Coordinates of C-alpha atoms and ligand atoms in Angstrom, one line a residue:
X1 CA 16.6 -12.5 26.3
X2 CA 16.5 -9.3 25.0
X3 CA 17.5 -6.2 25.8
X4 CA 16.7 -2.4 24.0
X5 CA 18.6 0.5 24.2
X6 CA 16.9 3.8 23.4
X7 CA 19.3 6.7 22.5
X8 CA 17.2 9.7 23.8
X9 CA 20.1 11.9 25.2
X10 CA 20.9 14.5 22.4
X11 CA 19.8 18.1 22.7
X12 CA 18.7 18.0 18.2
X13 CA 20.5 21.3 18.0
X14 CA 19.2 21.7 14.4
X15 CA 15.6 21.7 15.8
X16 CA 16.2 25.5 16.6
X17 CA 14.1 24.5 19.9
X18 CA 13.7 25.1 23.7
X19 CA 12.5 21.4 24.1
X20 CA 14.7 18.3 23.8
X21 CA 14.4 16.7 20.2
X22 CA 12.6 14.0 21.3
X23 CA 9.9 15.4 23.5
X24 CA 8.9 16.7 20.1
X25 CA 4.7 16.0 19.4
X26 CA 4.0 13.5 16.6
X27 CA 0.1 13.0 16.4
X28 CA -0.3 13.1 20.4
X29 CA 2.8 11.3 21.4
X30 CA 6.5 12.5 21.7
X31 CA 9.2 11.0 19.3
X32 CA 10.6 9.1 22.3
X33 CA 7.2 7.8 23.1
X34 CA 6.6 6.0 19.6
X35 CA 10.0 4.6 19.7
X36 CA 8.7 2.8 23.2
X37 CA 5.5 2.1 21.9
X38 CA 7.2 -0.2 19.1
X39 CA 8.9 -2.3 21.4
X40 CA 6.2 -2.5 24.3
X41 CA 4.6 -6.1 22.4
X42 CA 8.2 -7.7 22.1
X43 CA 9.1 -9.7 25.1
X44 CA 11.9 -7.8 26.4
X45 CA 13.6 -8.0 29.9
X46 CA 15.2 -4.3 30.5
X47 CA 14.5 -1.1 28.7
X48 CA 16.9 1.6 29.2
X49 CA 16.7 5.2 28.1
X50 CA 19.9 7.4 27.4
X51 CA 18.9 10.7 28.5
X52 CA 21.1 13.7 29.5
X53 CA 19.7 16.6 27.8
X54 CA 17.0 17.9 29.9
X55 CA 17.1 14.7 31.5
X56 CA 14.5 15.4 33.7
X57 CA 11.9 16.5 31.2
X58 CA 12.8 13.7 29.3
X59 CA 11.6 11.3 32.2
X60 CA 8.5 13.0 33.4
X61 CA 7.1 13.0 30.1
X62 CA 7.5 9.3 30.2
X63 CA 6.5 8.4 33.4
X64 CA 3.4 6.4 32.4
X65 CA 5.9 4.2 31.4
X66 CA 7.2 2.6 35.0
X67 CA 9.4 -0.5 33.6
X68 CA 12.0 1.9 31.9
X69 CA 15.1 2.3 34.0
X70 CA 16.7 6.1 32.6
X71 CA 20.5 5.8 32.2
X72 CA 22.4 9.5 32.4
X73 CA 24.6 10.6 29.7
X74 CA 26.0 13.6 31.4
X75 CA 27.8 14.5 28.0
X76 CA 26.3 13.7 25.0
X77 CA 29.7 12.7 23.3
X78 CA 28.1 10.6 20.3
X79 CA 25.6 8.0 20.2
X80 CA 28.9 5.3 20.8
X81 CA 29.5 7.0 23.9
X82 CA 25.3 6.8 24.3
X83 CA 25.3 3.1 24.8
X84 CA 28.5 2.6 26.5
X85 CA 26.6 3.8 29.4
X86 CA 24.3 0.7 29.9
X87 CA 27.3 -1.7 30.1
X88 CA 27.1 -1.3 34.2
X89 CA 23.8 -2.9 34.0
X90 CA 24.7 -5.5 31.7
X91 CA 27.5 -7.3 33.1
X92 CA 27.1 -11.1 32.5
X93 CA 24.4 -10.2 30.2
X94 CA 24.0 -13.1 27.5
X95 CA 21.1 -12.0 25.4
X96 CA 20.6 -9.6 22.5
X97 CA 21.0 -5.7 22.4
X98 CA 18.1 -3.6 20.6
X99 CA 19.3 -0.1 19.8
X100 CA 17.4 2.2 18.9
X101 CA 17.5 6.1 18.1
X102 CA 15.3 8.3 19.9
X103 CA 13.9 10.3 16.9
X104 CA 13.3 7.6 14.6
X105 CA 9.3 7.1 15.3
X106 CA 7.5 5.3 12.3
X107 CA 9.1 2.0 13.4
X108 CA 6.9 -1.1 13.1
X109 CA 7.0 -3.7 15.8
X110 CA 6.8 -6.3 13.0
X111 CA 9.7 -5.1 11.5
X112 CA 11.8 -4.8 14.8
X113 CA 10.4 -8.8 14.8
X114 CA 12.4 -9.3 11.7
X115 CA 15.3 -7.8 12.1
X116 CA 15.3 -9.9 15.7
X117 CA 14.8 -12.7 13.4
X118 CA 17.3 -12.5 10.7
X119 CA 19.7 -11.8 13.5
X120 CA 19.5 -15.1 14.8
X121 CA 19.0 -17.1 11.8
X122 CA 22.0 -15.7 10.4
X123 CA 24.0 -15.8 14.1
X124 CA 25.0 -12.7 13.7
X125 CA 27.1 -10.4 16.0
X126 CA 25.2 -7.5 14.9
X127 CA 22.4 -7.3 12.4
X128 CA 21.1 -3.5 11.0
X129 CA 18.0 -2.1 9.8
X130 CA 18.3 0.1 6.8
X131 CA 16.5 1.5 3.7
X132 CA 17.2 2.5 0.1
X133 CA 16.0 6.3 0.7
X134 CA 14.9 8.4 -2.0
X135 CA 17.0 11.4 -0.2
X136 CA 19.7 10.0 1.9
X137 CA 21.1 13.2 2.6
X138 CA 21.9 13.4 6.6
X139 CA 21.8 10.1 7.4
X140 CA 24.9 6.9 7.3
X141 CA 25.5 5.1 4.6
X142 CA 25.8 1.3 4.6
X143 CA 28.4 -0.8 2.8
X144 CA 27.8 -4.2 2.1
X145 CA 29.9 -7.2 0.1
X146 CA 28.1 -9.5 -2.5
X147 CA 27.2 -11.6 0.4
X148 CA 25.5 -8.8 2.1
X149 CA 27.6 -8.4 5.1
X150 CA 28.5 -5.7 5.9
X151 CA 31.3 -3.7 5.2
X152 CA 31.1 0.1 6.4
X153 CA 29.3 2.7 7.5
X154 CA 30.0 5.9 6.7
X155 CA 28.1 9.2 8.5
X156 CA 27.0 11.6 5.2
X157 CA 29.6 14.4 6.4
X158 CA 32.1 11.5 6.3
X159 CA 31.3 10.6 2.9
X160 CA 33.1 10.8 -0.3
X161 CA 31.2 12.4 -3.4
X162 CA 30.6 9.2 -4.5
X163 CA 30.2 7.5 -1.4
X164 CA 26.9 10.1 -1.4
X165 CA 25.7 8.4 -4.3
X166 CA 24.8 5.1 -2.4
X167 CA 21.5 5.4 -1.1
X168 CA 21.5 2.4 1.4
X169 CA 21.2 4.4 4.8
X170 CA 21.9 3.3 8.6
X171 CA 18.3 3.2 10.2
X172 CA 19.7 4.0 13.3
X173 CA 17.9 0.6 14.3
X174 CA 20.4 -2.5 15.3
X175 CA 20.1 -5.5 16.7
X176 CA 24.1 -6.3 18.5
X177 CA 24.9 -9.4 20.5
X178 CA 25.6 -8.2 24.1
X179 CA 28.8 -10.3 24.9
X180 CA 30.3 -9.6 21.6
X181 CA 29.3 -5.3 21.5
X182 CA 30.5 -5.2 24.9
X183 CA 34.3 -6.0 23.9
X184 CA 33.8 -3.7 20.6
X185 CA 32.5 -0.7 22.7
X186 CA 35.4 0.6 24.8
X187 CA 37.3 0.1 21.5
X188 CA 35.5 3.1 20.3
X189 CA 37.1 6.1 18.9
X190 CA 36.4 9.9 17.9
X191 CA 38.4 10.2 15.0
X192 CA 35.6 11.9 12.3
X193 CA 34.7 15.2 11.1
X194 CA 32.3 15.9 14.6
X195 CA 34.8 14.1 17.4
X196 CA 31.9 12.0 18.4
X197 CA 32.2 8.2 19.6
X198 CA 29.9 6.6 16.9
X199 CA 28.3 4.0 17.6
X200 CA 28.5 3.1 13.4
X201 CA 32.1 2.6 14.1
X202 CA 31.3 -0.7 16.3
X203 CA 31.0 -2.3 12.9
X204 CA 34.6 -2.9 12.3
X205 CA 35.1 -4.9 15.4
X206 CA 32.3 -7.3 14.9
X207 CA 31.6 -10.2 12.5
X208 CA 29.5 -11.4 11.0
X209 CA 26.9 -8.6 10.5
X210 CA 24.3 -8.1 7.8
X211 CA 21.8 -5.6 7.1
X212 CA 18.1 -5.8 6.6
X213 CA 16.9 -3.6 4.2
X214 CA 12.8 -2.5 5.5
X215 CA 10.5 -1.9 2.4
X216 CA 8.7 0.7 3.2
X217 CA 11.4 3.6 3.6
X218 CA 9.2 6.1 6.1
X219 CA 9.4 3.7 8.4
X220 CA 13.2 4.6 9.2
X221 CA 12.7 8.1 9.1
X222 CA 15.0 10.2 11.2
X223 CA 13.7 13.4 12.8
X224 CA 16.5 15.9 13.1
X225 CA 14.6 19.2 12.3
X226 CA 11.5 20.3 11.5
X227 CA 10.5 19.9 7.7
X228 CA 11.1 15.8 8.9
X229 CA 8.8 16.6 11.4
X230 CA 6.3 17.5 9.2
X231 CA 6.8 14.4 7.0
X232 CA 7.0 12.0 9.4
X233 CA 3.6 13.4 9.9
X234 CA 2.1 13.6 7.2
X235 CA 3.1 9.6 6.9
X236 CA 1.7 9.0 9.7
X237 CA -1.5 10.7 9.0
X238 CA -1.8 8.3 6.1
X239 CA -1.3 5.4 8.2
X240 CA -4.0 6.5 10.7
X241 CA -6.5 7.8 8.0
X242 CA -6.2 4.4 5.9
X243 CA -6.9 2.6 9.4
X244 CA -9.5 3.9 10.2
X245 CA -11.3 4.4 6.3
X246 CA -10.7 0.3 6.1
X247 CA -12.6 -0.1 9.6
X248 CA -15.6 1.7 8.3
X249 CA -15.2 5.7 8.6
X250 CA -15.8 7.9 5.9
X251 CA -13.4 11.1 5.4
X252 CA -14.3 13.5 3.3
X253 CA -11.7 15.2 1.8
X254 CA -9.1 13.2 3.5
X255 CA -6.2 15.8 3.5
X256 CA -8.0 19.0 5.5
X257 CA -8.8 16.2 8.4
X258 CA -5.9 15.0 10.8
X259 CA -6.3 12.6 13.4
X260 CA -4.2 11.9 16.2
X261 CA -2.9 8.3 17.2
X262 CA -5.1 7.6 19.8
X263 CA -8.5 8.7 18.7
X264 CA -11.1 6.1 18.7
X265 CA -13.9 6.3 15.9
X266 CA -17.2 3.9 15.6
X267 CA -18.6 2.3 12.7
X268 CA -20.3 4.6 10.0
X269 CA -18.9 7.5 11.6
X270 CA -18.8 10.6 9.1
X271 CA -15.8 13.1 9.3
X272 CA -16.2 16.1 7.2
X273 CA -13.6 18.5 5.7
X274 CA -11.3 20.3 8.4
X275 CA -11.8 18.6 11.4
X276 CA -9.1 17.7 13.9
X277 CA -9.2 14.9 16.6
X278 CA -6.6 15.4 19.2
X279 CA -6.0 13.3 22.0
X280 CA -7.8 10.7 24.0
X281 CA -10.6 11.3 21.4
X282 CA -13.6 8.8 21.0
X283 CA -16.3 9.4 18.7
X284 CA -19.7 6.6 18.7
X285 CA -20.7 5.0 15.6
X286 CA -22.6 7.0 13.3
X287 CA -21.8 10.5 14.3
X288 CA -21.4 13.4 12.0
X289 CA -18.2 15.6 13.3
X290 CA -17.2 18.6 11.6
X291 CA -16.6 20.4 8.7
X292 CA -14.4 22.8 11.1
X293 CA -14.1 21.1 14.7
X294 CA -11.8 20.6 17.2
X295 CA -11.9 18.0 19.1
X296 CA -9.7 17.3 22.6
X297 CA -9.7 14.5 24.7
X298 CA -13.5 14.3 24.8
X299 CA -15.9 11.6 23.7
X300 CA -18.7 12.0 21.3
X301 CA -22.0 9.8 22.0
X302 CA -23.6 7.5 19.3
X303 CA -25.4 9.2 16.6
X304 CA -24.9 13.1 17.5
X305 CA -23.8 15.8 15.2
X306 CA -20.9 18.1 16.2
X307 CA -20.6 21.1 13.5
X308 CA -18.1 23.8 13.5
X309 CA -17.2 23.8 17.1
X310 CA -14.6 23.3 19.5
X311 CA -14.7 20.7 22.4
X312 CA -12.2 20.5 24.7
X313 CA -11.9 17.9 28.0
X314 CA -15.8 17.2 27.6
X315 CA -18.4 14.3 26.9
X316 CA -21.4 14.6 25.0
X317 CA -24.2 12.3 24.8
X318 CA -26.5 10.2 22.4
X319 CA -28.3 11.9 19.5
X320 CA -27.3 15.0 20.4
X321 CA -26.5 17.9 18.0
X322 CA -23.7 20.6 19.1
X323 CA -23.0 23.4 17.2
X324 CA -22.6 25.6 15.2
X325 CA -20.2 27.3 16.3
X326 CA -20.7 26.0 20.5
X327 CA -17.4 25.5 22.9
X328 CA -17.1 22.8 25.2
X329 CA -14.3 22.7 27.8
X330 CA -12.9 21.7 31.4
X331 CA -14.9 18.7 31.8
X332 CA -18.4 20.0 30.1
X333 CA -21.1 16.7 30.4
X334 CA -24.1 16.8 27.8
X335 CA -26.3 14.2 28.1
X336 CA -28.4 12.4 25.5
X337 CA -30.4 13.8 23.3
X338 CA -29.3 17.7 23.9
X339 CA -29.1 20.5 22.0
X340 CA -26.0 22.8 22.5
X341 CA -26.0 25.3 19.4
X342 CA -25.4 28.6 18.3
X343 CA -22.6 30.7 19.6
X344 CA -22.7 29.0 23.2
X345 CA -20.0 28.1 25.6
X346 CA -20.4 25.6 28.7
X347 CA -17.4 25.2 30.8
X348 CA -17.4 22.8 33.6
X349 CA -21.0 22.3 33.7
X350 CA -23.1 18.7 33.5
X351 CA -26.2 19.3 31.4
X352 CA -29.0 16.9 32.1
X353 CA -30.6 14.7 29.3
X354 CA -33.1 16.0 26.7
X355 CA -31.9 19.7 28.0
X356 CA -31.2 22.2 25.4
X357 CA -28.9 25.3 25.4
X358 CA -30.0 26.4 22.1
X359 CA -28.4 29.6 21.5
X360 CA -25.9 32.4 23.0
X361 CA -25.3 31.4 26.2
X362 CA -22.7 31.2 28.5
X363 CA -23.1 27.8 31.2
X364 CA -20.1 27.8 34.2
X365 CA -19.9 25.8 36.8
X366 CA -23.8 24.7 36.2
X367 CA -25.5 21.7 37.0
X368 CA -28.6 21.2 34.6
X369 CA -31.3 18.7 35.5
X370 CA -33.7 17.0 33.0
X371 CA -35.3 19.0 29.9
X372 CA -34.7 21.8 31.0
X373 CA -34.3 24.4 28.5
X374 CA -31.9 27.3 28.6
X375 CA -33.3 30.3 26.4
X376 CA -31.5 32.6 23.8
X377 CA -28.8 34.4 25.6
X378 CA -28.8 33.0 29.3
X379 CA -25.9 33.4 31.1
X380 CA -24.4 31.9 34.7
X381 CA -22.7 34.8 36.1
X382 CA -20.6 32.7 37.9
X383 CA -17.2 34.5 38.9
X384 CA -17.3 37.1 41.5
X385 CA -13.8 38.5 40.5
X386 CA -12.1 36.1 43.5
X387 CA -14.1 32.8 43.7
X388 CA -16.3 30.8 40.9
X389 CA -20.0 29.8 42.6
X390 CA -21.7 26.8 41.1
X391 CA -25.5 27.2 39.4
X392 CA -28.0 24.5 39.7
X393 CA -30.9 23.9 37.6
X394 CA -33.9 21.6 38.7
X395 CA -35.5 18.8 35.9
X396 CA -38.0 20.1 33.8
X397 CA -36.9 24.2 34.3
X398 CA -37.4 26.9 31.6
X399 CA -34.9 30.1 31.4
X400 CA -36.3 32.4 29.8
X401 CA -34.1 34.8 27.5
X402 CA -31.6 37.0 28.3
X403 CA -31.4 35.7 32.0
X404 CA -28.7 36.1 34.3
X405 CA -28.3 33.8 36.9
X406 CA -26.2 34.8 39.7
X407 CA -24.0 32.1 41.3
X408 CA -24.4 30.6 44.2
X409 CA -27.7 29.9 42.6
X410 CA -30.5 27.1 43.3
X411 CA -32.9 27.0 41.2
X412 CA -35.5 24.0 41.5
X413 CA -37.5 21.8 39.2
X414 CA -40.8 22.8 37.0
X415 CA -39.4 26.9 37.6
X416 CA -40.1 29.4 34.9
X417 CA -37.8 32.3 34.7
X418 CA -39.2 35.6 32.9
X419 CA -37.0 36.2 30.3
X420 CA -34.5 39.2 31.1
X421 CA -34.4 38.2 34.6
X422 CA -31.3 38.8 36.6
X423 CA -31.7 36.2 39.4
X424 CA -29.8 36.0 42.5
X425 CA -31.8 34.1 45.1
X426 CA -33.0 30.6 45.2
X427 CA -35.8 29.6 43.7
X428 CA -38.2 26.9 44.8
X429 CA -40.1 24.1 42.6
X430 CA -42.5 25.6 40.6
X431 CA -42.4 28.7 40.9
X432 CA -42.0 31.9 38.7
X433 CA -39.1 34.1 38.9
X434 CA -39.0 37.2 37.7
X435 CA -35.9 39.7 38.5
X436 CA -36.2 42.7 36.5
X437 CA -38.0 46.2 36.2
X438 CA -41.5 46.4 34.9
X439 CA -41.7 48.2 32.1
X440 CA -42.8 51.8 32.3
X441 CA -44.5 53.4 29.1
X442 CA -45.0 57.0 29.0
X443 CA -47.9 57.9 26.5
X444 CA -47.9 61.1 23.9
X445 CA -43.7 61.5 25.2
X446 CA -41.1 63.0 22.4
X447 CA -37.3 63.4 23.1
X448 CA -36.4 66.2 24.4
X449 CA -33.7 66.8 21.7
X450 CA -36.3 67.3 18.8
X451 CA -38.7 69.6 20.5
X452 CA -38.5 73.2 19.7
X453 CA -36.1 75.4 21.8
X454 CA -37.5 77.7 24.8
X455 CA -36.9 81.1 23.9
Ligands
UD1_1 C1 22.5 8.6 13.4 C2 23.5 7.6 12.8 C3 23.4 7.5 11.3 C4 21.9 7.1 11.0 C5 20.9 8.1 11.6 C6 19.5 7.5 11.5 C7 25.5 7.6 14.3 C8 26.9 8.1 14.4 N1 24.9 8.0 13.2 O1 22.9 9.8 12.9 O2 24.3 6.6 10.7 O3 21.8 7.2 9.6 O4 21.2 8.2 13.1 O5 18.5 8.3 12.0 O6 25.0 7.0 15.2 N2 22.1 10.7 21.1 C9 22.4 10.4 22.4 N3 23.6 10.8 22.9 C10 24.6 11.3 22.1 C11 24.2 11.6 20.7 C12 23.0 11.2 20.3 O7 21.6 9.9 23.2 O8 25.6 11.6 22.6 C13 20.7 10.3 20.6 C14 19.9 11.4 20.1 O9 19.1 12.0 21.1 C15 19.1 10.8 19.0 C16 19.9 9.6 18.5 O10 20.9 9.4 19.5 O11 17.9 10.4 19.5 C17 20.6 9.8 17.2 O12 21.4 11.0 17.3 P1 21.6 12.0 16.1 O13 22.6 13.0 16.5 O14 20.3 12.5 15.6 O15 22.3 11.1 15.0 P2 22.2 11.3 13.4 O16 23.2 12.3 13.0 O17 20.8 11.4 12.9
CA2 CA1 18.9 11.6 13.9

């Protein structure tokens, strides 16, 4: 049986932030979240979080994650002190201990599999993941005999000079049999440079331990401000991109794009320079996105075009092409084979199939029927300063342009709307609306300002 241990309790004072280190955003997840997300295909009986700073926060950003039990850490007095406050849950507890910091999110599960592993191969009391770092600065160093067990760890600010020069760091990842951490964690002392209970120092009370080093290094990369922040994701990044190239995407120009972890993307889709998928993102295969769009939480339909636009919250059909330059947000529906271009907005609005809202326009709150087509400039005057009013557009209906259409509007199937119409009744199937002045010509008429002054 195994259980984990995730250290999520510390403020990360050198984050300079109003927001708990580990509620930090890593391509769409928090730090915390990808630590969970390692461990969630392991077969593990109890996962408990250490939280204490902004506790609360902590576990309402995690509550679509209902098997963790939350462990309080009213004072964060070291990360020793962090895990000493499971042992009331695991009294009589036989099985294995995964520990894991908080802000250490590139983990694989594969190598948390390992390290498992090697633990019990080697019946081990403890068993540690670490790396041989390019820049160790910041993080424990780890001292090992020529049999590979393990000696010492030793936190940087601890370190001698040439203690520094070992590269070897302390993942912050460990693998501790319960019985035997349990007698080594009320042993537990603050006697180093920050008065913290370390949980580093359990080491000297347990035998035999060894360390497994991971091969790829990011993988153990520890987030304590922001610059690691940045290059945990720009690893990341690489992981994702490489994904998705080998399952049959093309990126062009690779670096301008970024793609969060949960984006989905069909086969032979296209993704051109500067575009960014956040979110709960899915794109169908063969679609062209970008250059220069955003793209929230919204799914893309096989085989459409989206080009230098923003979508927020939205769906958009088959064979569809959106943009330049269009806004999609708060649940906007396109259906197949639309048109949404130039300079046009639609918030909140389900546009019917084979409709297009070509150029200018503003859709809120709008149903749109069948084919209909939406001319240059139309807008849906839909806010009355107090209340929004819903628009609805019959199959089959032509706006002409500049329309306004003032909501609570009905307007039916087969309708033509004169273009500059400012509409603010209902109109039946069929018919022709026009709301707006006829126009008035005034033969052999100059200004007034160049004719000749009376005397
Ligand atoms: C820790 C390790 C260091 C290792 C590094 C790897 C110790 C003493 N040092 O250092 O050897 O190389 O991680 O990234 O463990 N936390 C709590 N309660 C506390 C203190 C911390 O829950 O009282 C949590 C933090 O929220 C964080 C994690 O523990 O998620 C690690 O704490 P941090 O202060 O970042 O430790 P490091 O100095 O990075
Ligand atoms: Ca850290």
């Amino acid at each position: 049986m195994v259980a984990v241990a995730i250290l999520a309790a510390g403020k990360g004072t050198r984050m300079k932030s109003g927001l708990p280190k580990v509620l930090h955003q890593l391509g769409g997840r928090s730090l915390v979240e990808w630590v969970i997300r390692s461990i969630e295909p392991l077969p593990i009986s109890h996962t408990f979080v250490i939280v204490g700073y902004q506790a609360e926060s902590v576990q309402i950003a995690l509550q679509d994650y209902p098997h963790l039990t939350f462990v309080q850490q009213q004072q964060q007095l070291g990360t020793g002190h962090a895990v000493q406050q499971v042992m009331p849950y695991l009294e009589g507890f036989e099985g294995e201990l995964l520990v894991l910091n908080g802000d250490v999110p590139l983990l694989r599960t594969e190598t948390l599999e390992q390290l498992l592993e090697t633990h019990r191969t080697e019946s081990n009391q403890a068993t540690l993941l670490t790396a041989q770092a390019p820049d160790p600065q910041g993080y424990g160093r780890v001292f090992c005999d020529s049999n590979n067990r393990l000696t010492q760890i030793i936190e940087h600010r601890d370190c001698t000079p040439a203690q520094r020069q070992n590269h070897r760091i302390n993942a912050g990842v460990y693998c501790f049999s319960w019985p035997a951490l349990a007698q080594a964690l009320p042993r537990l002392t603050s006697a180093n440079d920050q008065q913290e209970y370390y949980l580093t120092d359990v080491v000297n009370h347990l035998s035999p331990i060894t360390a497994l080093d991971v091969e790829d290094f990011h993988e153990t990369l520890g987030i304590n401000d922001r610059r690691q922040l940045a290059e945990a994701y720009e690893v990341l990044q690489t992981r994702i991109k490489d994904r998705w190239m080998m399952a049959g995407v093309t990126l062009i120009d690779p670096d301008s794009i970024t793609l969060d972890d949960a984006v989905d993307l069909g086969a032979d889709v296209v993704i051109e320079p500067q575009t960014h998928l956040r979110g709960r993102t899915a794109i169908g295969a063969g679609c062209r996105i970008g250059p220069n769009s955003l793209i929230e939480n919204s799914q893309v339909g096989a085989g459409s075009t989206v080009l230098y636009s923003v979508l927020t919250d939205s769906q958009v059909g088959e064979q569809c092409r959106v943009g330049p330059f269009a806004h999609l947000r708060g649940e906007a529906q396109v259906g197949d084979r639309c048109r949404v271009g130039n300079f046009v907005e639609i918030k909140k609005s389900q546009v019917g199939d084979r409709s297009n809202v070509a150029h200018l326009s503003y859709l809120g709150d709008a149903t749109l029927g069948q084919a209909v087509n939406v001319g240059a400039g139309t807008i849906t005057a839909n806010y009355d300063g107090v209340h929004k009013h819903p628009t609805v557009i019959g199959d089959g209906t032509k706006v002409g342009a500049n329309s306004v259409l003032v909501a609570p509007l009905t307007v039916g199937s087969g309708v033509t709307i004169a273009a500059g119409s400012t509409i603010t009744e209902d109109v039946p199937d069929g018919a022709l609306a026009l709301g707006r002045s006829r126009q008035v010509v005034k033969p052999d008429w100059t200004p007034r300002s160049i004719q000749p002054p009376t005397p």
